[in-house]
Amino acid sequence: MSFTLAHLSDPHLGPMPPARIAELLGKRAIGYANWKRRRHAIHRRDVLAQILTDIHTQRPDHIAVTGDFVNVALPAEFTQACAWLEGVGSPQDVSLVPGNHDAYARAARGQFALSWADYMRGDGETEVRFPYLRRRGPLALIGLTTAVPSAPFMATGRIGHTQLAALDELLTRIQSEQLCRVVLIHHPLRSARGRWSARLTDAAALIDILTRHGVDLVLHGHDHRHATVWFESQRGRFASIGVPSASASLGGHHQPAAYQLISVERADNGQWSITRRVRGFGGNDGIVELKSEQLR
């Protein structure tokens, strides 16, 4: 029987709530001004609502969201994101990882873990720990966080030695289980050209672990664009796939909103069969199927 995972990313929820002057210090002031000047026209709540309606119409078995729920990590933004998540689904049916905007300022450090804990808590865990492991159908959903505060005009992410070591141990522990290993992460394993200031700084160490153990799929966001990069591992090659922002409007230089449906089932040869369907805005036609491909 096929199991379908819907993946969307970077909702960048608007409208931006009012902010006190004391909250707009340092990098937040730059991000807030940028939202008011430009980004509010790109990330639209009505576009996001249409994407979410289409996802629910497709009736996936589970939904994954790979970060950047908020914009400058104001306290009121986290409250707004909690309300939106309730409309996405229950914590049992939705898994998420945070993005760099969810840790935009040092004052907000750890706020996402408090606000969205139920959506990031691993099976049997009482606290939020990364990486987390959630077993859903044939999937082992492995959530990583790359969300760390960065300097103004930077959007880098980092996993860190502690999380990398825990990931190494986790993949060793589940090696013998008959599970399709799907990694959820915000930053891509390899950044697009010109995205040095938005890269994952310890990507090489992460790639080493993933290729040494072997996983079946990596899903990410961050770059707000369609992207597929292939890697070779001990268990065969796997794809790292990104999608545009789920709230991105039509027009401009950015790619419009889209999401993907990942269907997984056991093939006759005992291997995982993975099919990917991409749905999103196709000009004046509204949300349509943009692409369908067999990944394995």
Coordinates of C-alpha atoms in Angstrom, one line a residue:
M1 CA 0.0 0.0 0.0
S2 CA 1.3 3.4 -0.9
F3 CA 2.0 6.1 1.7
T4 CA 1.9 9.8 0.6
L5 CA 3.8 12.6 2.3
A6 CA 3.0 16.2 1.4
H7 CA 6.0 18.6 1.6
L8 CA 5.8 22.4 1.7
S9 CA 8.2 25.0 2.9
D10 CA 8.8 28.6 3.8
P11 CA 5.3 29.9 4.4
H12 CA 6.6 33.2 5.8
L13 CA 3.3 34.0 7.4
G14 CA 1.9 37.4 7.1
P15 CA 0.7 40.0 7.7
M16 CA 3.5 41.1 10.0
P17 CA 2.1 41.9 13.5
P18 CA 2.7 45.3 15.0
A19 CA 6.1 45.6 16.8
R20 CA 7.3 47.7 19.7
I21 CA 10.4 49.7 19.1
A22 CA 12.3 47.7 21.7
E23 CA 11.6 44.5 19.6
L24 CA 13.1 46.1 16.5
L25 CA 16.8 46.1 17.4
G26 CA 19.7 45.0 15.3
K27 CA 18.8 42.5 12.5
R28 CA 15.1 42.6 13.2
A29 CA 14.9 46.2 12.2
I30 CA 16.4 45.4 8.8
G31 CA 14.1 42.4 8.3
Y32 CA 11.0 44.4 9.4
A33 CA 11.8 47.2 7.0
N34 CA 12.4 44.7 4.2
W35 CA 9.0 43.1 4.8
K36 CA 7.2 46.4 4.7
R37 CA 9.0 47.5 1.6
R38 CA 9.0 44.4 -0.6
R39 CA 8.5 41.0 0.9
H40 CA 4.9 41.5 2.0
A41 CA 4.0 41.6 -1.7
I42 CA 5.8 38.3 -2.4
H43 CA 4.6 36.2 0.5
R44 CA 0.8 36.3 0.4
R45 CA -1.6 34.6 2.8
D46 CA -4.2 34.1 0.1
V47 CA -1.7 32.2 -2.0
L48 CA -0.7 30.0 1.0
A49 CA -4.4 29.3 1.7
Q50 CA -4.9 28.0 -1.8
I51 CA -1.8 25.7 -1.5
L52 CA -3.0 24.3 1.8
T53 CA -6.5 23.7 0.4
D54 CA -5.1 21.8 -2.5
I55 CA -2.9 19.7 -0.2
H56 CA -5.9 18.8 1.9
T57 CA -7.8 17.9 -1.3
Q58 CA -5.1 15.4 -2.2
R59 CA -5.5 13.7 1.2
P60 CA -1.9 12.9 2.0
D61 CA -1.1 10.5 4.9
H62 CA 1.2 13.0 6.5
I63 CA 2.4 16.6 6.0
A64 CA 6.0 17.9 6.4
V65 CA 6.9 21.6 6.6
T66 CA 10.6 22.5 6.4
G67 CA 10.9 25.9 8.2
D68 CA 10.6 29.6 7.9
F69 CA 7.1 30.0 9.4
V70 CA 7.8 33.5 10.6
N71 CA 9.8 36.4 9.3
V72 CA 11.8 38.2 12.0
A73 CA 10.8 36.0 15.0
L74 CA 8.6 38.5 16.9
P75 CA 6.8 37.0 19.8
A76 CA 3.4 37.7 18.2
E77 CA 4.6 35.9 15.0
F78 CA 4.9 32.6 16.9
T79 CA 1.4 33.0 18.2
Q80 CA 0.2 33.6 14.6
A81 CA 2.1 30.5 13.4
C82 CA 0.5 28.3 16.1
A83 CA -2.9 29.3 14.9
W84 CA -1.9 28.5 11.3
L85 CA -0.5 25.1 12.2
E86 CA -3.7 24.1 13.8
G87 CA -5.3 24.5 10.3
V88 CA -2.6 22.4 8.7
G89 CA -3.3 19.4 10.9
S90 CA -2.7 17.7 14.2
P91 CA 0.8 17.1 15.6
Q92 CA 0.3 13.4 14.9
D93 CA -0.3 14.2 11.2
V94 CA 2.2 17.1 10.7
S95 CA 6.0 17.2 11.2
L96 CA 8.1 20.3 11.0
V97 CA 11.6 21.6 11.3
P98 CA 12.5 25.2 11.9
G99 CA 14.3 27.6 9.5
N100 CA 16.7 30.5 9.9
H101 CA 13.9 33.0 10.1
D102 CA 12.4 31.1 13.0
A103 CA 15.7 31.9 14.9
Y104 CA 16.1 35.3 13.3
A105 CA 17.2 37.1 16.5
R106 CA 19.1 35.9 19.6
A107 CA 16.2 37.1 21.7
A108 CA 14.1 34.4 20.0
R109 CA 16.5 31.6 20.6
G110 CA 14.6 28.4 21.4
Q111 CA 11.2 30.0 21.0
F112 CA 10.2 27.7 18.1
A113 CA 10.9 24.7 20.3
L114 CA 8.5 26.0 22.9
S115 CA 5.8 27.2 20.6
W116 CA 5.7 24.2 18.2
A117 CA 7.0 21.4 20.4
D118 CA 4.2 19.0 19.7
Y119 CA 5.1 19.0 15.9
M120 CA 8.8 18.4 16.5
R121 CA 8.7 15.9 19.3
G122 CA 10.1 12.4 18.3
D123 CA 8.2 9.2 19.1
G124 CA 8.2 8.5 22.8
E125 CA 10.0 11.8 23.6
T126 CA 8.8 14.2 26.3
E127 CA 11.1 17.0 25.1
V128 CA 12.1 18.4 21.7
R129 CA 15.5 17.0 20.7
F130 CA 17.2 17.2 17.3
P131 CA 17.5 15.0 15.4
Y132 CA 14.1 13.6 16.1
L133 CA 12.7 10.3 14.7
R134 CA 9.0 9.9 13.8
R135 CA 7.8 6.6 12.4
R136 CA 4.8 7.2 10.1
G137 CA 3.6 4.3 8.0
P138 CA 6.8 3.0 6.1
L139 CA 8.6 6.2 6.8
A140 CA 11.3 7.1 9.3
L141 CA 11.0 10.9 9.4
I142 CA 14.3 12.3 10.7
G143 CA 14.1 16.0 11.6
L144 CA 17.2 18.2 11.8
T145 CA 17.5 21.8 12.8
T146 CA 19.8 24.3 11.0
A147 CA 18.1 27.3 12.7
V148 CA 20.7 29.6 14.4
P149 CA 20.8 33.4 14.6
S150 CA 23.1 34.9 12.0
A151 CA 24.6 38.3 11.3
P152 CA 22.8 41.0 9.4
F153 CA 22.5 40.3 5.7
M154 CA 23.4 36.6 6.4
A155 CA 21.1 33.6 6.3
T156 CA 23.5 30.8 7.1
G157 CA 22.5 27.6 9.0
R158 CA 24.5 25.2 11.2
I159 CA 23.8 21.7 12.5
G160 CA 26.7 21.5 15.0
H161 CA 28.8 18.6 16.4
T162 CA 26.3 17.4 19.0
Q163 CA 23.5 17.0 16.5
L164 CA 25.7 15.4 13.9
A165 CA 26.9 12.9 16.4
A166 CA 23.3 12.1 17.4
L167 CA 22.3 11.7 13.8
D168 CA 25.2 9.2 13.2
E169 CA 24.0 7.2 16.2
L170 CA 20.3 7.4 15.1
L171 CA 21.0 6.1 11.6
T172 CA 23.1 3.3 13.0
R173 CA 20.3 2.3 15.4
I174 CA 17.6 2.1 12.8
Q175 CA 19.8 0.5 10.1
S176 CA 18.2 -2.9 10.4
E177 CA 14.6 -1.6 10.4
Q178 CA 12.6 -1.8 7.1
L179 CA 11.9 1.9 6.9
C180 CA 12.2 4.5 4.1
R181 CA 14.5 7.1 5.6
V182 CA 13.4 10.6 4.9
V183 CA 15.4 13.6 6.2
L184 CA 13.7 16.9 6.9
I185 CA 15.9 20.0 6.9
H186 CA 15.6 23.7 6.1
H187 CA 18.9 24.5 4.4
P188 CA 19.9 22.5 1.3
L189 CA 22.8 20.2 1.4
R190 CA 24.3 22.2 -1.5
S191 CA 23.5 25.8 -2.0
A192 CA 22.5 27.4 -5.3
R193 CA 25.1 29.5 -7.0
G194 CA 25.4 33.0 -5.4
R195 CA 24.0 31.8 -2.1
W196 CA 27.2 31.6 -0.1
S197 CA 25.7 34.0 2.6
A198 CA 22.8 31.6 2.9
R199 CA 24.6 28.3 3.0
L200 CA 24.7 25.4 5.5
T201 CA 28.1 26.0 7.0
D202 CA 28.7 22.4 8.0
A203 CA 27.1 20.8 5.0
A204 CA 30.2 18.7 4.2
A205 CA 30.0 16.9 7.6
L206 CA 26.3 16.2 7.1
I207 CA 26.7 14.8 3.6
D208 CA 29.5 12.5 4.9
I209 CA 27.1 11.0 7.4
L210 CA 24.2 10.7 5.0
T211 CA 26.2 9.1 2.2
R212 CA 28.0 6.8 4.6
H213 CA 24.8 5.4 6.2
G214 CA 22.5 5.9 3.2
V215 CA 19.1 7.5 3.3
D216 CA 16.3 7.5 0.8
L217 CA 15.3 11.1 0.4
V218 CA 16.1 14.6 1.8
L219 CA 13.5 17.3 1.7
H220 CA 14.4 21.0 2.2
G221 CA 13.3 24.6 1.6
H222 CA 15.2 27.9 2.1
D223 CA 16.2 28.8 -1.4
H224 CA 12.6 29.3 -2.5
R225 CA 13.1 27.4 -5.8
H226 CA 12.7 24.0 -7.3
A227 CA 15.9 22.1 -6.9
T228 CA 17.0 18.4 -7.1
V229 CA 20.5 17.3 -6.3
W230 CA 21.6 13.6 -6.4
F231 CA 24.0 12.0 -4.0
E232 CA 25.6 8.5 -4.0
S233 CA 25.6 6.5 -0.9
Q234 CA 26.3 3.0 0.5
R235 CA 22.6 2.1 -0.1
G236 CA 22.4 3.6 -3.6
R237 CA 21.8 7.2 -4.8
F238 CA 19.3 9.5 -3.1
A239 CA 17.8 12.9 -4.0
S240 CA 17.8 16.1 -2.0
I241 CA 14.8 18.1 -3.2
G242 CA 13.7 21.7 -2.5
V243 CA 10.5 23.6 -3.3
P244 CA 9.6 27.2 -3.6
S245 CA 8.0 29.2 -0.8
A246 CA 4.4 28.0 -0.3
S247 CA 3.2 31.6 -0.1
A248 CA 5.1 33.0 -3.1
S249 CA 2.9 35.1 -5.4
L250 CA 2.8 35.0 -9.2
G251 CA 5.0 37.4 -11.0
G252 CA 8.4 38.9 -10.3
H253 CA 11.7 37.1 -10.4
H254 CA 10.8 34.5 -7.8
Q255 CA 9.3 31.1 -8.5
P256 CA 5.6 30.9 -7.6
A257 CA 4.2 28.8 -4.8
A258 CA 4.4 25.0 -5.1
Y259 CA 4.6 21.8 -3.0
Q260 CA 5.3 18.2 -3.6
L261 CA 3.6 14.8 -2.9
I262 CA 6.0 11.9 -2.2
S263 CA 4.4 8.5 -2.6
V264 CA 6.3 5.5 -1.1
E265 CA 5.6 1.8 -1.4
R266 CA 7.5 -1.4 -1.3
A267 CA 8.4 -2.7 -4.8
D268 CA 8.4 -6.3 -5.9
N269 CA 12.2 -6.5 -5.5
G270 CA 11.9 -5.4 -1.9
Q271 CA 13.3 -1.9 -2.5
W272 CA 11.4 1.3 -2.0
S273 CA 9.5 2.7 -4.9
I274 CA 9.4 6.5 -4.6
T275 CA 7.3 8.7 -6.8
R276 CA 7.2 12.5 -6.7
R277 CA 4.4 14.8 -7.9
V278 CA 4.8 18.6 -7.9
R279 CA 1.8 20.8 -7.7
G280 CA 1.7 24.6 -7.8
F281 CA 0.7 27.7 -9.6
G282 CA 0.8 27.4 -13.4
G283 CA 0.0 30.9 -14.6
N284 CA -3.6 31.7 -15.0
D285 CA -4.6 28.0 -14.6
G286 CA -4.3 28.2 -10.8
I287 CA -2.8 25.2 -9.0
V288 CA -2.0 22.4 -11.4
E289 CA 0.3 19.4 -11.6
L290 CA 3.7 20.7 -12.7
K291 CA 5.7 17.5 -12.7
S292 CA 5.6 13.8 -12.0
E293 CA 8.7 11.6 -11.8
Q294 CA 9.9 8.3 -10.4
L295 CA 12.8 8.8 -8.0
R296 CA 13.3 5.1 -7.3

